[in-house]
GROMACS .gro file of C-alpha atoms in nm:
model
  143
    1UNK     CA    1   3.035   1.674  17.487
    2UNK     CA    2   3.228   1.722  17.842
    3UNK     CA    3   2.896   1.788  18.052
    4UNK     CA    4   2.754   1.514  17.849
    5UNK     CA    5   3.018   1.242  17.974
    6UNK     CA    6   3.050   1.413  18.327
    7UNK     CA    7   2.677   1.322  18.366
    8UNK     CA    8   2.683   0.987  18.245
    9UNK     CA    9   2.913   0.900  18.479
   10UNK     CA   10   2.753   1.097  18.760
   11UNK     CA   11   2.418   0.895  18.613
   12UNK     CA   12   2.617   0.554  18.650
   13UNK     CA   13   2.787   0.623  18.980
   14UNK     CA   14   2.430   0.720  19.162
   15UNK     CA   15   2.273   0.375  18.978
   16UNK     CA   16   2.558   0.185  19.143
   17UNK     CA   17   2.545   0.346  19.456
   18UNK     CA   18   2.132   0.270  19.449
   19UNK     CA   19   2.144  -0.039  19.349
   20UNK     CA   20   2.407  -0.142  19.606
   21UNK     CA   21   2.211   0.028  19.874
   22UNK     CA   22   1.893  -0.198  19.742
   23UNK     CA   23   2.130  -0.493  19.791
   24UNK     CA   24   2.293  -0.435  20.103
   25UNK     CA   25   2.360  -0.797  20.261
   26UNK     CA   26   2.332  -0.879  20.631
   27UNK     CA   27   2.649  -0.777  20.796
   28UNK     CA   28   2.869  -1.104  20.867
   29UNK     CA   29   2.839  -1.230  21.228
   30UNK     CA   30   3.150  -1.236  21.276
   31UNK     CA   31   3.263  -0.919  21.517
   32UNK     CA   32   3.621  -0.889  21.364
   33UNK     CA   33   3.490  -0.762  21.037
   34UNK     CA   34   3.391  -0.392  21.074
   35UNK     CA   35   3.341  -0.297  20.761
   36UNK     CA   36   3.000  -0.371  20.563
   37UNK     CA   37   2.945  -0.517  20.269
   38UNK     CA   38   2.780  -0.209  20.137
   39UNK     CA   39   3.062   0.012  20.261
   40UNK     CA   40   3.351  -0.175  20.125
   41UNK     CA   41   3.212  -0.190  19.779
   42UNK     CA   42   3.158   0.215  19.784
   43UNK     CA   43   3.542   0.250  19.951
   44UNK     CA   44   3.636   0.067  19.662
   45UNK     CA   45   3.445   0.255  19.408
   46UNK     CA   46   3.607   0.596  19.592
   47UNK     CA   47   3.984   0.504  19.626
   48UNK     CA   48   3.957   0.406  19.293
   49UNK     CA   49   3.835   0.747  19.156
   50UNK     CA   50   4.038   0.969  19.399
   51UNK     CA   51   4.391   0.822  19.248
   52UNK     CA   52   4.492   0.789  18.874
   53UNK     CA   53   4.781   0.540  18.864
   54UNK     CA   54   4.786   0.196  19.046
   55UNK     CA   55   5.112   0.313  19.262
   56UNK     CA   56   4.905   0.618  19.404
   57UNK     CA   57   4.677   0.374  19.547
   58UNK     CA   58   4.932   0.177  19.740
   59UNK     CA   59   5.027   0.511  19.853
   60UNK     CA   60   4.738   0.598  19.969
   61UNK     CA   61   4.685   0.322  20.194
   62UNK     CA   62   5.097   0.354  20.291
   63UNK     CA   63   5.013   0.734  20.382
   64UNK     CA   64   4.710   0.595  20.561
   65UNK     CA   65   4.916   0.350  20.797
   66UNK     CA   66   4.884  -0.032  20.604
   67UNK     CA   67   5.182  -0.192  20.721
   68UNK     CA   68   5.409  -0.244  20.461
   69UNK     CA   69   5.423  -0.595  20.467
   70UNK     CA   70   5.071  -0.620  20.324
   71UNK     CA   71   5.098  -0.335  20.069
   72UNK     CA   72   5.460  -0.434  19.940
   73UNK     CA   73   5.346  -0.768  19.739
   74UNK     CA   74   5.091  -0.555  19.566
   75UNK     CA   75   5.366  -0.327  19.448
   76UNK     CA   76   5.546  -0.569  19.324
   77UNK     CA   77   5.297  -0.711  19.116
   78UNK     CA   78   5.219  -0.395  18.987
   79UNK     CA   79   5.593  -0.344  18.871
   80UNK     CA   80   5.577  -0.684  18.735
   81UNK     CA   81   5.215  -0.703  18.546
   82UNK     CA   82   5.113  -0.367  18.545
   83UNK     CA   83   4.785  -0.429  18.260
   84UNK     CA   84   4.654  -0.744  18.430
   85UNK     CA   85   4.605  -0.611  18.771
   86UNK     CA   86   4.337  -0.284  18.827
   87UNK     CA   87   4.282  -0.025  19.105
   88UNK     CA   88   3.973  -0.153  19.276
   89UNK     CA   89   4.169  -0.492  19.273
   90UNK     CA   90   4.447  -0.366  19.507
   91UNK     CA   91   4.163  -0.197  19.699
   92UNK     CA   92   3.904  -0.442  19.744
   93UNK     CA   93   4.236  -0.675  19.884
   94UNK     CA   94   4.381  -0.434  20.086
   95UNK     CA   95   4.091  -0.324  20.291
   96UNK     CA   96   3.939  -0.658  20.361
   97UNK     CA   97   4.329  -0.723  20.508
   98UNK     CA   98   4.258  -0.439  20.679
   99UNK     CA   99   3.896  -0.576  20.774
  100UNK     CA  100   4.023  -0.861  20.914
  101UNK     CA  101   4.258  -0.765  21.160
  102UNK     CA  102   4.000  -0.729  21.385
  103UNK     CA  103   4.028  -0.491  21.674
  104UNK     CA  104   4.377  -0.466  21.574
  105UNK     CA  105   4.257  -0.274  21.260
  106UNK     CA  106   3.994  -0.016  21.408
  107UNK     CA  107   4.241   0.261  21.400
  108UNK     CA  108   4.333   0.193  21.023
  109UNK     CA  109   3.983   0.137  20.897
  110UNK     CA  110   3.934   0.519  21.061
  111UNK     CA  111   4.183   0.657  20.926
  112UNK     CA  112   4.108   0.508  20.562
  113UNK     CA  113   3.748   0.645  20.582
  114UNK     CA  114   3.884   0.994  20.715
  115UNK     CA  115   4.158   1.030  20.418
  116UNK     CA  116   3.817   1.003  20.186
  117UNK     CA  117   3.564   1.188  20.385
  118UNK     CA  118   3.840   1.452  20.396
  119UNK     CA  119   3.987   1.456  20.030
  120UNK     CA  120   3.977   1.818  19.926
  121UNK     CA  121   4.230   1.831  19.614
  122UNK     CA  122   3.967   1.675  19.343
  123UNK     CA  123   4.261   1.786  19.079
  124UNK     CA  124   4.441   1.493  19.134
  125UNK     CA  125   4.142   1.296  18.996
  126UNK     CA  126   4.080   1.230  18.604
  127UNK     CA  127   3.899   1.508  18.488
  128UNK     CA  128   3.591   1.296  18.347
  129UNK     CA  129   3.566   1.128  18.692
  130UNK     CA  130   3.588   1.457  18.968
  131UNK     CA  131   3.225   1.521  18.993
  132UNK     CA  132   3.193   1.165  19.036
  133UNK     CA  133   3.494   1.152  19.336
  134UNK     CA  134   3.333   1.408  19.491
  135UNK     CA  135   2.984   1.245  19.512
  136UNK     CA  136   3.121   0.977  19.650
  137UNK     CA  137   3.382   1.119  19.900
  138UNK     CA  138   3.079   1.321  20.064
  139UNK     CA  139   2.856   1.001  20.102
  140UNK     CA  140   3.100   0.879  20.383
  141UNK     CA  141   3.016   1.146  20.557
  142UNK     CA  142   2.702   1.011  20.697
  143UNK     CA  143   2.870   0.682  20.770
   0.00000   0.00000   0.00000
């Protein structure tokens, strides 16, 4: 019954990861934003499945460099309403903060992709999901 599960969401992850790669949109025009479409929507998918709790994820971004003054308001919410908020949520927001800054943010938008090209400790992820992690983590690799 494990394997079973473990491939179904192996089977799901490659799907999404296809059919985003089939939809990749035209980069925006505008210089500043350095990430892709495409790219942000797999970071999301990866930070997500690297990290079980909600407060692991605003570490990881803290550990990664996000000032705190971007990262501290999503802590807070979490504290405050921790079922109505999820993990790609905080992601998706913190990165295109991140995306945004511009030039400013080059150094940060590294370092986020190197923390999950480099992940190495797949224990920390849910057991159902580490195959899945791992997939994912390695696809950066090429980026």
């Amino acid at each position: 019954m494990h394997a079973a599960v473990v491939r179904t969401t192996i089977s799901s992850t490659m799907v999404r990861l296809r059919n985003r790669q089939l939809a990749i949109q035209k980069m925006s025009t505008d210089p500043a934003y350095h990430y892709p479409p495409d790219l942000l929507n797999l970071l999301v998918d990866a930070v997500a499945l690297l990290v079980r709790s909600k407060e692991a994820v605003v570490d990881f971004f803290r550990s990664a460099g996000v000032p705190s003054s971007v990262l501290c308001p999503w802590l807070e919410r979490v504290r405050q309403d921790r079922e109505n908020i999820r993990k790609t949520e905080i992601t998706r927001a913190v990165l295109c903060h991140v995306n945004e800054m511009g030039d400013n943010g080059l150094a940060l938008r590294r370092e986020i992709i190197k923390r999950v090209v480099e992940w190495e400790d797949f224990s920390s992820c849910y057991p159902d999901k580490q195959l899945a992690a791992q997939v994912l983590s390695r696809t950066f690799a090429g980026w």
